[in-house]
PDB file of C-alpha atoms in Angstrom:
ATOM      1  CA  UNK A  17     -15.897 -81.065  92.827  1.00  0.00           C
ATOM      2  CA  UNK A  18     -13.008 -79.551  94.764  1.00  0.00           C
ATOM      3  CA  UNK A  19     -13.592 -81.630  98.009  1.00  0.00           C
ATOM      4  CA  UNK A  20     -13.297 -84.947  96.186  1.00  0.00           C
ATOM      5  CA  UNK A  21     -10.174 -83.740  94.194  1.00  0.00           C
ATOM      6  CA  UNK A  22      -8.489 -82.946  97.481  1.00  0.00           C
ATOM      7  CA  UNK A  23      -9.192 -86.702  98.811  1.00  0.00           C
ATOM      8  CA  UNK A  24      -6.450 -88.419  96.556  1.00  0.00           C
ATOM      9  CA  UNK A  25      -4.131 -85.675  97.440  1.00  0.00           C
ATOM     10  CA  UNK A  26      -4.718 -86.332 101.423  1.00  0.00           C
ATOM     11  CA  UNK A  27      -4.363 -90.059 101.183  1.00  0.00           C
ATOM     12  CA  UNK A  28      -0.945 -90.070  99.561  1.00  0.00           C
ATOM     13  CA  UNK A  29       0.913 -88.281 102.153  1.00  0.00           C
ATOM     14  CA  UNK A  30      -0.656 -91.098 104.707  1.00  0.00           C
ATOM     15  CA  UNK A  31       0.411 -94.110 102.327  1.00  0.00           C
ATOM     16  CA  UNK A  32       3.755 -92.892 102.252  1.00  0.00           C
ATOM     17  CA  UNK A  33       3.963 -92.787 106.044  1.00  0.00           C
ATOM     18  CA  UNK A  34       2.671 -96.243 106.084  1.00  0.00           C
ATOM     19  CA  UNK A  35       4.936 -97.412 103.527  1.00  0.00           C
ATOM     20  CA  UNK A  36       8.136 -95.639 105.552  1.00  0.00           C
ATOM     21  CA  UNK A  37       6.708 -96.966 109.036  1.00  0.00           C
ATOM     22  CA  UNK A  38       6.430-100.618 107.380  1.00  0.00           C
ATOM     23  CA  UNK A  39       9.969-100.256 106.048  1.00  0.00           C
ATOM     24  CA  UNK A  40      11.248 -99.176 109.574  1.00  0.00           C
ATOM     25  CA  UNK A  41       9.588-102.124 111.073  1.00  0.00           C
ATOM     26  CA  UNK A  42      11.510-104.624 108.684  1.00  0.00           C
ATOM     27  CA  UNK A  43      14.743-103.033 108.955  1.00  0.00           C
ATOM     28  CA  UNK A  44      14.198-103.037 112.999  1.00  0.00           C
ATOM     29  CA  UNK A  45      12.323-106.665 113.171  1.00  0.00           C
ATOM     30  CA  UNK A  46      15.210-108.214 115.276  1.00  0.00           C
ATOM     31  CA  UNK A  47      14.805-104.988 117.922  1.00  0.00           C
ATOM     32  CA  UNK A  48      11.017-105.919 117.949  1.00  0.00           C
ATOM     33  CA  UNK A  49      11.686-109.543 118.768  1.00  0.00           C
ATOM     34  CA  UNK A  50      13.787-108.574 121.389  1.00  0.00           C
ATOM     35  CA  UNK A  51      10.945-106.644 122.829  1.00  0.00           C
ATOM     36  CA  UNK A  52       8.020-109.261 122.222  1.00  0.00           C
ATOM     37  CA  UNK A  53       9.133-111.356 125.844  1.00  0.00           C
ATOM     38  CA  UNK A  54       9.055-108.251 127.950  1.00  0.00           C
ATOM     39  CA  UNK A  55       5.954-107.198 126.029  1.00  0.00           C
ATOM     40  CA  UNK A  56       4.270-110.625 126.899  1.00  0.00           C
ATOM     41  CA  UNK A  57       5.269-110.689 130.739  1.00  0.00           C
ATOM     42  CA  UNK A  58       4.090-107.310 130.878  1.00  0.00           C
ATOM     43  CA  UNK A  59       0.855-108.317 129.355  1.00  0.00           C
ATOM     44  CA  UNK A  60       0.475-111.414 131.772  1.00  0.00           C
ATOM     45  CA  UNK A  61       1.728-110.114 135.231  1.00  0.00           C
ATOM     46  CA  UNK A  62       0.667-106.244 134.911  1.00  0.00           C
ATOM     47  CA  UNK A  63      -2.608-106.208 132.537  1.00  0.00           C
ATOM     48  CA  UNK A  64      -4.167-109.239 133.012  1.00  0.00           C
ATOM     49  CA  UNK A  65      -4.479-109.451 136.817  1.00  0.00           C
ATOM     50  CA  UNK A  66      -6.716-106.073 136.385  1.00  0.00           C
ATOM     51  CA  UNK A  67      -9.447-108.202 135.225  1.00  0.00           C
ATOM     52  CA  UNK A  68      -9.506-109.318 138.723  1.00  0.00           C
ATOM     53  CA  UNK A  69     -10.723-105.992 139.756  1.00  0.00           C
ATOM     54  CA  UNK A  70     -13.957-106.750 139.005  1.00  0.00           C
ATOM     55  CA  UNK A  71     -14.117-108.984 142.268  1.00  0.00           C
ATOM     56  CA  UNK A  72     -14.072-105.773 144.334  1.00  0.00           C
ATOM     57  CA  UNK A  73     -17.623-105.005 143.171  1.00  0.00           C
ATOM     58  CA  UNK A  74     -18.867-108.630 143.611  1.00  0.00           C
ATOM     59  CA  UNK A  75     -19.558-111.182 146.377  1.00  0.00           C
ATOM     60  CA  UNK A  76     -17.275-113.445 145.615  1.00  0.00           C
ATOM     61  CA  UNK A  77     -17.693-117.062 147.271  1.00  0.00           C
ATOM     62  CA  UNK A  78     -15.365-119.553 146.227  1.00  0.00           C
ATOM     63  CA  UNK A  79     -16.640-122.788 145.020  1.00  0.00           C
ATOM     64  CA  UNK A  80     -16.139-125.130 141.799  1.00  0.00           C
ATOM     65  CA  UNK A  81     -14.171-123.489 139.078  1.00  0.00           C
ATOM     66  CA  UNK A  82     -12.902-119.985 139.819  1.00  0.00           C
ATOM     67  CA  UNK A  83     -14.445-118.585 136.155  1.00  0.00           C
ATOM     68  CA  UNK A  84     -17.981-119.938 137.033  1.00  0.00           C
ATOM     69  CA  UNK A  85     -17.524-118.861 140.679  1.00  0.00           C
ATOM     70  CA  UNK A  86     -16.408-115.507 139.477  1.00  0.00           C
ATOM     71  CA  UNK A  87     -19.054-114.682 137.031  1.00  0.00           C
ATOM     72  CA  UNK A  88     -21.700-115.991 139.218  1.00  0.00           C
ATOM     73  CA  UNK A  89     -21.121-113.580 142.221  1.00  0.00           C
ATOM     74  CA  UNK A  90     -23.692-111.154 142.860  1.00  0.00           C
ATOM     75  CA  UNK A  91     -23.101-107.724 141.952  1.00  0.00           C
ATOM     76  CA  UNK A  92     -23.017-105.459 145.067  1.00  0.00           C
ATOM     77  CA  UNK A  93     -21.795-102.269 143.345  1.00  0.00           C
ATOM     78  CA  UNK A  94     -19.667 -99.933 145.993  1.00  0.00           C
ATOM     79  CA  UNK A  95     -20.942-102.250 149.086  1.00  0.00           C
ATOM     80  CA  UNK A  96     -17.542-103.346 150.071  1.00  0.00           C
ATOM     81  CA  UNK A  97     -16.158 -99.802 149.539  1.00  0.00           C
ATOM     82  CA  UNK A  98     -18.598 -98.495 152.246  1.00  0.00           C
ATOM     83  CA  UNK A  99     -18.106-101.190 154.468  1.00  0.00           C
ATOM     84  CA  UNK A 100     -14.181-100.308 154.111  1.00  0.00           C
ATOM     85  CA  UNK A 101     -14.975 -96.626 155.132  1.00  0.00           C
ATOM     86  CA  UNK A 102     -18.008 -97.119 157.757  1.00  0.00           C
ATOM     87  CA  UNK A 103     -15.781 -99.902 159.468  1.00  0.00           C
ATOM     88  CA  UNK A 104     -14.034 -98.707 162.684  1.00  0.00           C
ATOM     89  CA  UNK A 105     -10.753-100.136 161.188  1.00  0.00           C
ATOM     90  CA  UNK A 106     -10.436 -97.757 158.361  1.00  0.00           C
ATOM     91  CA  UNK A 107      -9.205 -94.618 160.334  1.00  0.00           C
ATOM     92  CA  UNK A 108      -6.647 -96.915 162.247  1.00  0.00           C
ATOM     93  CA  UNK A 109      -5.369 -98.650 159.086  1.00  0.00           C
ATOM     94  CA  UNK A 110      -4.802 -95.300 157.484  1.00  0.00           C
ATOM     95  CA  UNK A 111      -3.444 -93.449 160.622  1.00  0.00           C
ATOM     96  CA  UNK A 112      -0.788 -96.375 160.548  1.00  0.00           C
ATOM     97  CA  UNK A 113      -0.197 -96.326 156.822  1.00  0.00           C
ATOM     98  CA  UNK A 114       0.043 -92.823 156.699  1.00  0.00           C
ATOM     99  CA  UNK A 115       2.349 -92.393 159.722  1.00  0.00           C
ATOM    100  CA  UNK A 116       4.644 -94.923 158.876  1.00  0.00           C
ATOM    101  CA  UNK A 117       5.063 -94.025 155.207  1.00  0.00           C
ATOM    102  CA  UNK A 118       5.291 -90.210 155.838  1.00  0.00           C
ATOM    103  CA  UNK A 119       7.934 -91.098 158.721  1.00  0.00           C
ATOM    104  CA  UNK A 120      10.010 -93.383 156.283  1.00  0.00           C
ATOM    105  CA  UNK A 121       9.850 -90.695 153.473  1.00  0.00           C
ATOM    106  CA  UNK A 122      11.063 -88.213 156.110  1.00  0.00           C
ATOM    107  CA  UNK A 123      13.907 -90.133 157.197  1.00  0.00           C
ATOM    108  CA  UNK A 124      14.522 -92.151 153.924  1.00  0.00           C
ATOM    109  CA  UNK A 125      14.221 -89.658 151.363  1.00  0.00           C
ATOM    110  CA  UNK A 126      17.341 -87.458 151.952  1.00  0.00           C
ATOM    111  CA  UNK A 127      19.544 -90.149 153.570  1.00  0.00           C
ATOM    112  CA  UNK A 128      20.423 -91.462 150.206  1.00  0.00           C
ATOM    113  CA  UNK A 129      20.959 -88.087 148.793  1.00  0.00           C
ATOM    114  CA  UNK A 130      23.426 -87.166 151.847  1.00  0.00           C
ATOM    115  CA  UNK A 131      25.048 -90.610 151.288  1.00  0.00           C
ATOM    116  CA  UNK A 132      25.840 -90.066 147.657  1.00  0.00           C
ATOM    117  CA  UNK A 133      27.238 -86.681 148.659  1.00  0.00           C
ATOM    118  CA  UNK A 134      29.663 -88.146 151.036  1.00  0.00           C
ATOM    119  CA  UNK A 135      30.627 -91.114 148.804  1.00  0.00           C
ATOM    120  CA  UNK A 136      31.342 -88.591 146.442  1.00  0.00           C
ATOM    121  CA  UNK A 137      33.538 -86.707 148.404  1.00  0.00           C
ATOM    122  CA  UNK A 138      35.993 -89.863 149.199  1.00  0.00           C
ATOM    123  CA  UNK A 139      39.325 -89.328 147.252  1.00  0.00           C
ATOM    124  CA  UNK A 140      40.520 -92.968 148.075  1.00  0.00           C
ATOM    125  CA  UNK A 141      38.763 -95.311 145.222  1.00  0.00           C
ATOM    126  CA  UNK A 142      39.432 -98.389 147.179  1.00  0.00           C
ATOM    127  CA  UNK A 143      37.779 -97.155 150.055  1.00  0.00           C
ATOM    128  CA  UNK A 144      34.950 -95.561 148.313  1.00  0.00           C
ATOM    129  CA  UNK A 145      34.244 -98.904 146.550  1.00  0.00           C
ATOM    130  CA  UNK A 146      34.421-100.722 149.838  1.00  0.00           C
ATOM    131  CA  UNK A 147      32.142 -98.182 151.483  1.00  0.00           C
ATOM    132  CA  UNK A 148      29.648 -98.280 148.615  1.00  0.00           C
ATOM    133  CA  UNK A 149      29.534-102.033 148.712  1.00  0.00           C
ATOM    134  CA  UNK A 150      28.882-102.092 152.350  1.00  0.00           C
ATOM    135  CA  UNK A 151      26.234 -99.486 152.337  1.00  0.00           C
ATOM    136  CA  UNK A 152      23.980-101.209 149.801  1.00  0.00           C
ATOM    137  CA  UNK A 153      24.126-104.703 151.163  1.00  0.00           C
ATOM    138  CA  UNK A 154      21.261-104.533 153.199  1.00  0.00           C
ATOM    139  CA  UNK A 155      18.821-104.063 150.494  1.00  0.00           C
ATOM    140  CA  UNK A 156      19.779-107.853 149.019  1.00  0.00           C
ATOM    141  CA  UNK A 157      19.033-109.095 152.765  1.00  0.00           C
ATOM    142  CA  UNK A 158      15.488-110.332 153.179  1.00  0.00           C
ATOM    143  CA  UNK A 159      13.101-109.115 155.381  1.00  0.00           C
ATOM    144  CA  UNK A 160      13.258-112.163 157.181  1.00  0.00           C
ATOM    145  CA  UNK A 161      16.369-112.016 158.079  1.00  0.00           C
ATOM    146  CA  UNK A 162      16.432-107.951 158.567  1.00  0.00           C
ATOM    147  CA  UNK A 163      13.546-108.356 160.672  1.00  0.00           C
ATOM    148  CA  UNK A 164      15.269-111.169 163.355  1.00  0.00           C
ATOM    149  CA  UNK A 165      18.362-108.762 163.333  1.00  0.00           C
ATOM    150  CA  UNK A 166      16.192-105.793 164.543  1.00  0.00           C
ATOM    151  CA  UNK A 167      14.274-107.624 166.816  1.00  0.00           C
ATOM    152  CA  UNK A 168      17.561-109.028 168.203  1.00  0.00           C
ATOM    153  CA  UNK A 169      18.939-105.605 168.744  1.00  0.00           C
ATOM    154  CA  UNK A 170      15.943-103.966 170.167  1.00  0.00           C
ATOM    155  CA  UNK A 171      15.013-106.861 172.599  1.00  0.00           C
ATOM    156  CA  UNK A 172      15.465-106.409 176.539  1.00  0.00           C
ATOM    157  CA  UNK A 173      18.802-108.220 176.464  1.00  0.00           C
ATOM    158  CA  UNK A 174      19.818-106.407 173.016  1.00  0.00           C
ATOM    159  CA  UNK A 175      22.526-104.596 172.352  1.00  0.00           C
ATOM    160  CA  UNK A 176      20.536-101.402 172.271  1.00  0.00           C
ATOM    161  CA  UNK A 177      19.279-101.818 175.625  1.00  0.00           C
ATOM    162  CA  UNK A 178      22.669-102.457 176.826  1.00  0.00           C
ATOM    163  CA  UNK A 179      24.356 -99.268 175.662  1.00  0.00           C
ATOM    164  CA  UNK A 180      21.322 -97.526 176.970  1.00  0.00           C
ATOM    165  CA  UNK A 181      21.679 -98.785 180.176  1.00  0.00           C
ATOM    166  CA  UNK A 182      25.707 -98.374 180.087  1.00  0.00           C
ATOM    167  CA  UNK A 183      25.377 -94.783 179.150  1.00  0.00           C
ATOM    168  CA  UNK A 184      22.651 -94.416 181.823  1.00  0.00           C
ATOM    169  CA  UNK A 185      20.179 -93.130 179.730  1.00  0.00           C
ATOM    170  CA  UNK A 186      17.699 -95.733 181.256  1.00  0.00           C
ATOM    171  CA  UNK A 187      17.702 -97.561 184.155  1.00  0.00           C
ATOM    172  CA  UNK A 188      15.672-100.686 182.986  1.00  0.00           C
ATOM    173  CA  UNK A 189      15.195-102.325 179.489  1.00  0.00           C
ATOM    174  CA  UNK A 190      13.059-100.358 177.069  1.00  0.00           C
ATOM    175  CA  UNK A 191      10.219-102.619 175.697  1.00  0.00           C
ATOM    176  CA  UNK A 192      10.617-101.331 172.146  1.00  0.00           C
ATOM    177  CA  UNK A 193       8.120-104.152 170.825  1.00  0.00           C
ATOM    178  CA  UNK A 194       5.862-103.928 173.657  1.00  0.00           C
ATOM    179  CA  UNK A 195       5.022-100.069 173.186  1.00  0.00           C
ATOM    180  CA  UNK A 196       3.261 -99.384 170.086  1.00  0.00           C
ATOM    181  CA  UNK A 197       4.204 -95.738 169.951  1.00  0.00           C
ATOM    182  CA  UNK A 198       8.161 -96.986 168.960  1.00  0.00           C
ATOM    183  CA  UNK A 199       6.834 -98.988 166.314  1.00  0.00           C
ATOM    184  CA  UNK A 200       6.415 -96.546 163.805  1.00  0.00           C
ATOM    185  CA  UNK A 201       9.984 -95.145 164.271  1.00  0.00           C
ATOM    186  CA  UNK A 202      11.370 -98.721 164.300  1.00  0.00           C
ATOM    187  CA  UNK A 203       9.841 -99.602 160.470  1.00  0.00           C
ATOM    188  CA  UNK A 204      11.013 -95.866 159.335  1.00  0.00           C
ATOM    189  CA  UNK A 205      14.501 -96.482 160.653  1.00  0.00           C
ATOM    190  CA  UNK A 206      14.483 -99.960 159.263  1.00  0.00           C
ATOM    191  CA  UNK A 207      13.474 -98.927 155.536  1.00  0.00           C
ATOM    192  CA  UNK A 208      16.004 -96.098 155.733  1.00  0.00           C
ATOM    193  CA  UNK A 209      18.694 -98.517 156.510  1.00  0.00           C
ATOM    194  CA  UNK A 210      17.705-101.397 154.201  1.00  0.00           C
ATOM    195  CA  UNK A 211      17.185 -98.948 151.133  1.00  0.00           C
ATOM    196  CA  UNK A 212      19.413 -96.024 151.876  1.00  0.00           C
ATOM    197  CA  UNK A 213      22.681 -97.434 150.158  1.00  0.00           C
ATOM    198  CA  UNK A 214      20.826 -98.803 147.365  1.00  0.00           C
ATOM    199  CA  UNK A 215      18.884 -95.662 146.351  1.00  0.00           C
ATOM    200  CA  UNK A 216      22.210 -93.836 146.614  1.00  0.00           C
ATOM    201  CA  UNK A 217      23.248 -95.399 143.394  1.00  0.00           C
ATOM    202  CA  UNK A 218      20.848 -93.396 141.309  1.00  0.00           C
ATOM    203  CA  UNK A 219      22.269 -90.052 142.744  1.00  0.00           C
ATOM    204  CA  UNK A 220      25.950 -91.476 142.310  1.00  0.00           C
ATOM    205  CA  UNK A 221      25.027 -92.190 138.752  1.00  0.00           C
ATOM    206  CA  UNK A 222      23.533 -88.381 138.577  1.00  0.00           C
ATOM    207  CA  UNK A 223      26.688 -86.911 139.873  1.00  0.00           C
ATOM    208  CA  UNK A 224      29.134 -89.138 137.907  1.00  0.00           C
ATOM    209  CA  UNK A 225      27.524 -87.156 134.457  1.00  0.00           C
ATOM    210  CA  UNK A 226      28.250 -83.739 135.968  1.00  0.00           C
ATOM    211  CA  UNK A 227      30.619 -82.166 133.751  1.00  0.00           C
ATOM    212  CA  UNK A 228      33.975 -81.685 135.833  1.00  0.00           C
ATOM    213  CA  UNK A 229      34.589 -78.222 134.122  1.00  0.00           C
ATOM    214  CA  UNK A 230      31.600 -76.826 136.153  1.00  0.00           C
ATOM    215  CA  UNK A 231      33.538 -77.954 139.354  1.00  0.00           C
ATOM    216  CA  UNK A 232      36.677 -76.384 137.850  1.00  0.00           C
ATOM    217  CA  UNK A 233      34.850 -72.991 137.375  1.00  0.00           C
ATOM    218  CA  UNK A 234      33.464 -73.215 140.865  1.00  0.00           C
ATOM    219  CA  UNK A 235      37.047 -73.673 142.179  1.00  0.00           C
ATOM    220  CA  UNK A 236      38.332 -70.694 139.987  1.00  0.00           C
ATOM    221  CA  UNK A 237      35.770 -68.475 141.689  1.00  0.00           C
ATOM    222  CA  UNK A 238      36.819 -69.630 145.135  1.00  0.00           C
ATOM    223  CA  UNK A 239      34.205 -72.054 145.883  1.00  0.00           C
ATOM    224  CA  UNK A 240      35.004 -74.503 148.800  1.00  0.00           C
ATOM    225  CA  UNK A 241      33.746 -78.075 148.544  1.00  0.00           C
ATOM    226  CA  UNK A 242      30.691 -77.158 150.488  1.00  0.00           C
ATOM    227  CA  UNK A 243      29.658 -74.348 147.886  1.00  0.00           C
ATOM    228  CA  UNK A 244      30.429 -76.840 145.313  1.00  0.00           C
ATOM    229  CA  UNK A 245      28.079 -79.389 146.545  1.00  0.00           C
ATOM    230  CA  UNK A 246      25.306 -76.681 147.257  1.00  0.00           C
ATOM    231  CA  UNK A 247      25.626 -74.801 144.036  1.00  0.00           C
ATOM    232  CA  UNK A 248      26.832 -77.265 141.361  1.00  0.00           C
ATOM    233  CA  UNK A 249      26.005 -80.859 142.318  1.00  0.00           C
ATOM    234  CA  UNK A 250      22.520 -80.405 143.892  1.00  0.00           C
ATOM    235  CA  UNK A 251      21.198 -78.052 141.290  1.00  0.00           C
ATOM    236  CA  UNK A 252      22.222 -81.090 138.743  1.00  0.00           C
ATOM    237  CA  UNK A 253      20.875 -83.623 140.704  1.00  0.00           C
ATOM    238  CA  UNK A 254      17.476 -81.701 141.066  1.00  0.00           C
ATOM    239  CA  UNK A 255      15.699 -83.380 138.244  1.00  0.00           C
ATOM    240  CA  UNK A 256      16.417 -87.074 139.602  1.00  0.00           C
ATOM    241  CA  UNK A 257      15.423 -85.667 143.209  1.00  0.00           C
ATOM    242  CA  UNK A 258      11.908 -84.304 141.509  1.00  0.00           C
ATOM    243  CA  UNK A 259      11.277 -87.397 139.904  1.00  0.00           C
ATOM    244  CA  UNK A 260      11.902 -90.019 142.718  1.00  0.00           C
ATOM    245  CA  UNK A 261       9.951 -87.722 144.826  1.00  0.00           C
ATOM    246  CA  UNK A 262       6.937 -87.976 142.640  1.00  0.00           C
ATOM    247  CA  UNK A 263       7.119 -91.658 142.696  1.00  0.00           C
ATOM    248  CA  UNK A 264       7.725 -91.713 146.597  1.00  0.00           C
ATOM    249  CA  UNK A 265       5.037 -89.627 147.168  1.00  0.00           C
ATOM    250  CA  UNK A 266       2.678 -92.134 144.856  1.00  0.00           C
ATOM    251  CA  UNK A 267       3.573 -94.662 147.133  1.00  0.00           C
ATOM    252  CA  UNK A 268       2.624 -93.036 150.434  1.00  0.00           C
ATOM    253  CA  UNK A 269      -0.276 -95.721 150.822  1.00  0.00           C
ATOM    254  CA  UNK A 270       2.304 -98.744 150.130  1.00  0.00           C
ATOM    255  CA  UNK A 271       3.651 -98.551 153.599  1.00  0.00           C
ATOM    256  CA  UNK A 272       5.133-102.376 153.358  1.00  0.00           C
ATOM    257  CA  UNK A 273       4.090-105.697 154.343  1.00  0.00           C
ATOM    258  CA  UNK A 274       7.008-107.840 154.749  1.00  0.00           C
ATOM    259  CA  UNK A 275       8.422-105.670 157.885  1.00  0.00           C
ATOM    260  CA  UNK A 276       5.172-105.055 159.328  1.00  0.00           C
ATOM    261  CA  UNK A 277       3.959-108.614 159.375  1.00  0.00           C
ATOM    262  CA  UNK A 278       7.603-109.964 160.389  1.00  0.00           C
ATOM    263  CA  UNK A 279       7.729-107.336 163.392  1.00  0.00           C
ATOM    264  CA  UNK A 280       4.550-106.817 164.507  1.00  0.00           C
ATOM    265  CA  UNK A 281       2.445-108.782 167.627  1.00  0.00           C
ATOM    266  CA  UNK A 282      -0.431-108.590 169.176  1.00  0.00           C
ATOM    267  CA  UNK A 283       0.604-105.583 171.952  1.00  0.00           C
ATOM    268  CA  UNK A 284       1.331-103.480 168.795  1.00  0.00           C
ATOM    269  CA  UNK A 285      -1.226-104.494 166.263  1.00  0.00           C
ATOM    270  CA  UNK A 286      -3.082-101.241 166.461  1.00  0.00           C
ATOM    271  CA  UNK A 287       0.282 -99.485 165.416  1.00  0.00           C
ATOM    272  CA  UNK A 288       1.587-101.667 163.016  1.00  0.00           C
ATOM    273  CA  UNK A 289      -1.305-102.870 161.068  1.00  0.00           C
ATOM    274  CA  UNK A 290      -1.251-100.974 157.847  1.00  0.00           C
ATOM    275  CA  UNK A 291      -3.559-101.265 154.267  1.00  0.00           C
ATOM    276  CA  UNK A 292      -1.197-104.517 152.931  1.00  0.00           C
ATOM    277  CA  UNK A 293      -1.460-106.475 156.153  1.00  0.00           C
ATOM    278  CA  UNK A 294      -4.934-105.599 156.654  1.00  0.00           C
ATOM    279  CA  UNK A 295      -5.781-106.721 153.036  1.00  0.00           C
ATOM    280  CA  UNK A 296      -3.919-109.779 153.834  1.00  0.00           C
ATOM    281  CA  UNK A 297      -5.546-110.948 156.879  1.00  0.00           C
ATOM    282  CA  UNK A 298      -9.163-109.919 155.804  1.00  0.00           C
ATOM    283  CA  UNK A 299      -8.839-111.283 152.145  1.00  0.00           C
ATOM    284  CA  UNK A 300      -6.620-114.579 152.721  1.00  0.00           C
ATOM    285  CA  UNK A 301      -6.970-115.589 156.149  1.00  0.00           C
ATOM    286  CA  UNK A 302     -10.532-114.821 156.210  1.00  0.00           C
ATOM    287  CA  UNK A 303     -11.347-115.626 153.082  1.00  0.00           C
ATOM    288  CA  UNK A 304     -13.013-112.300 152.368  1.00  0.00           C
ATOM    289  CA  UNK A 305     -11.536-111.916 148.892  1.00  0.00           C
ATOM    290  CA  UNK A 306     -14.251-109.315 147.506  1.00  0.00           C
ATOM    291  CA  UNK A 307     -13.156-106.940 150.587  1.00  0.00           C
ATOM    292  CA  UNK A 308      -9.539-107.448 150.150  1.00  0.00           C
ATOM    293  CA  UNK A 309      -9.612-106.634 146.455  1.00  0.00           C
ATOM    294  CA  UNK A 310     -11.830-103.466 147.060  1.00  0.00           C
ATOM    295  CA  UNK A 311      -9.356-102.295 149.995  1.00  0.00           C
ATOM    296  CA  UNK A 312      -6.282-102.870 147.326  1.00  0.00           C
ATOM    297  CA  UNK A 313      -8.215-101.179 144.736  1.00  0.00           C
ATOM    298  CA  UNK A 314      -8.558 -98.182 146.955  1.00  0.00           C
ATOM    299  CA  UNK A 315      -5.075 -98.162 147.621  1.00  0.00           C
ATOM    300  CA  UNK A 316      -4.119 -97.850 144.113  1.00  0.00           C
ATOM    301  CA  UNK A 317      -6.568 -95.557 142.983  1.00  0.00           C
ATOM    302  CA  UNK A 318      -5.498 -93.218 145.861  1.00  0.00           C
ATOM    303  CA  UNK A 319      -1.809 -93.835 144.778  1.00  0.00           C
ATOM    304  CA  UNK A 320      -2.440 -93.013 140.961  1.00  0.00           C
ATOM    305  CA  UNK A 321      -4.248 -89.612 142.215  1.00  0.00           C
ATOM    306  CA  UNK A 322      -1.152 -88.754 144.366  1.00  0.00           C
ATOM    307  CA  UNK A 323       1.220 -89.157 141.529  1.00  0.00           C
ATOM    308  CA  UNK A 324      -0.927 -87.120 139.087  1.00  0.00           C
ATOM    309  CA  UNK A 325      -1.205 -84.246 141.855  1.00  0.00           C
ATOM    310  CA  UNK A 326       2.649 -84.309 142.512  1.00  0.00           C
ATOM    311  CA  UNK A 327       3.608 -84.611 139.312  1.00  0.00           C
ATOM    312  CA  UNK A 328       1.540 -81.254 138.364  1.00  0.00           C
ATOM    313  CA  UNK A 329       2.908 -79.691 141.412  1.00  0.00           C
ATOM    314  CA  UNK A 330       6.140 -80.231 140.574  1.00  0.00           C
ATOM    315  CA  UNK A 331       5.831 -79.377 137.021  1.00  0.00           C
ATOM    316  CA  UNK A 332       4.193 -75.795 138.010  1.00  0.00           C
ATOM    317  CA  UNK A 333       6.907 -74.950 140.758  1.00  0.00           C
ATOM    318  CA  UNK A 334      10.241 -76.359 139.498  1.00  0.00           C
ATOM    319  CA  UNK A 335       9.290 -77.175 135.779  1.00  0.00           C
ATOM    320  CA  UNK A 336      10.511 -80.974 136.619  1.00  0.00           C
ATOM    321  CA  UNK A 337       7.916 -83.329 135.949  1.00  0.00           C
ATOM    322  CA  UNK A 338       8.000 -87.259 135.493  1.00  0.00           C
ATOM    323  CA  UNK A 339       5.314 -86.955 132.263  1.00  0.00           C
TER     324      UNK A 339
END
């Protein structure tokens, strides 16, 4: 009897919460309507395509309607993944992807932090705005234009070779795009140059939120500008740095596509081919759609695992995490 008597008491608070929730929804209905377009776009462009991941587990052969070919495809399980791992290209692709990503992370991650700190130290407001605008302009240049600029600068008659020969560092032009060992560094340097200024905006936003009284207190204690940067600015930026580092490590297999595809050639293909270019070549150009889907799914799963692992490590070490 007591159990039956408690049921209405438990249902009453639940009904009250539902009424309160519905009341808040009616009050904020216009805000919810503003969210609808973003929700629909996310559903269409981010979640609906995930249905196509099933292609990685079938032998898809296009013919007739897409839906009919998709569901009539022979289920092969993990055969495409085994083919990728057993293929001799796997280790070459992973080596190139990891080398280019890690070099880009090594050069490109601290660069915007240093640039933001340097811009913050500029006292002239006009010069600061001009310098900041020039620094993030490369981000808005397409890779088609950026790749042509880099190829021209590093050609045998380019500016870089002329400077090297003028300084007697080398007696003959260096074949930057004829030697695969240079390609990894070219990609890493190009990524740093293109995204350094734009990524510095996030750190500048973090610096602007620092309480000026902390700098005043540091000055009273006799701290120089360098010590203020080390003991005030950098600790305040630590949460931003940790979150961006987690995201950067999670994308370590996302070495890029445009820059490699536009600057590679047959002489450096063994050093320039990464997962994205490999997927494009086999999945689209060779019409191995299921194989391309399997390689892409492998990259996404590894990236997801890396994000979780890096987030857990950051939370344990610095008590800062993405979630």
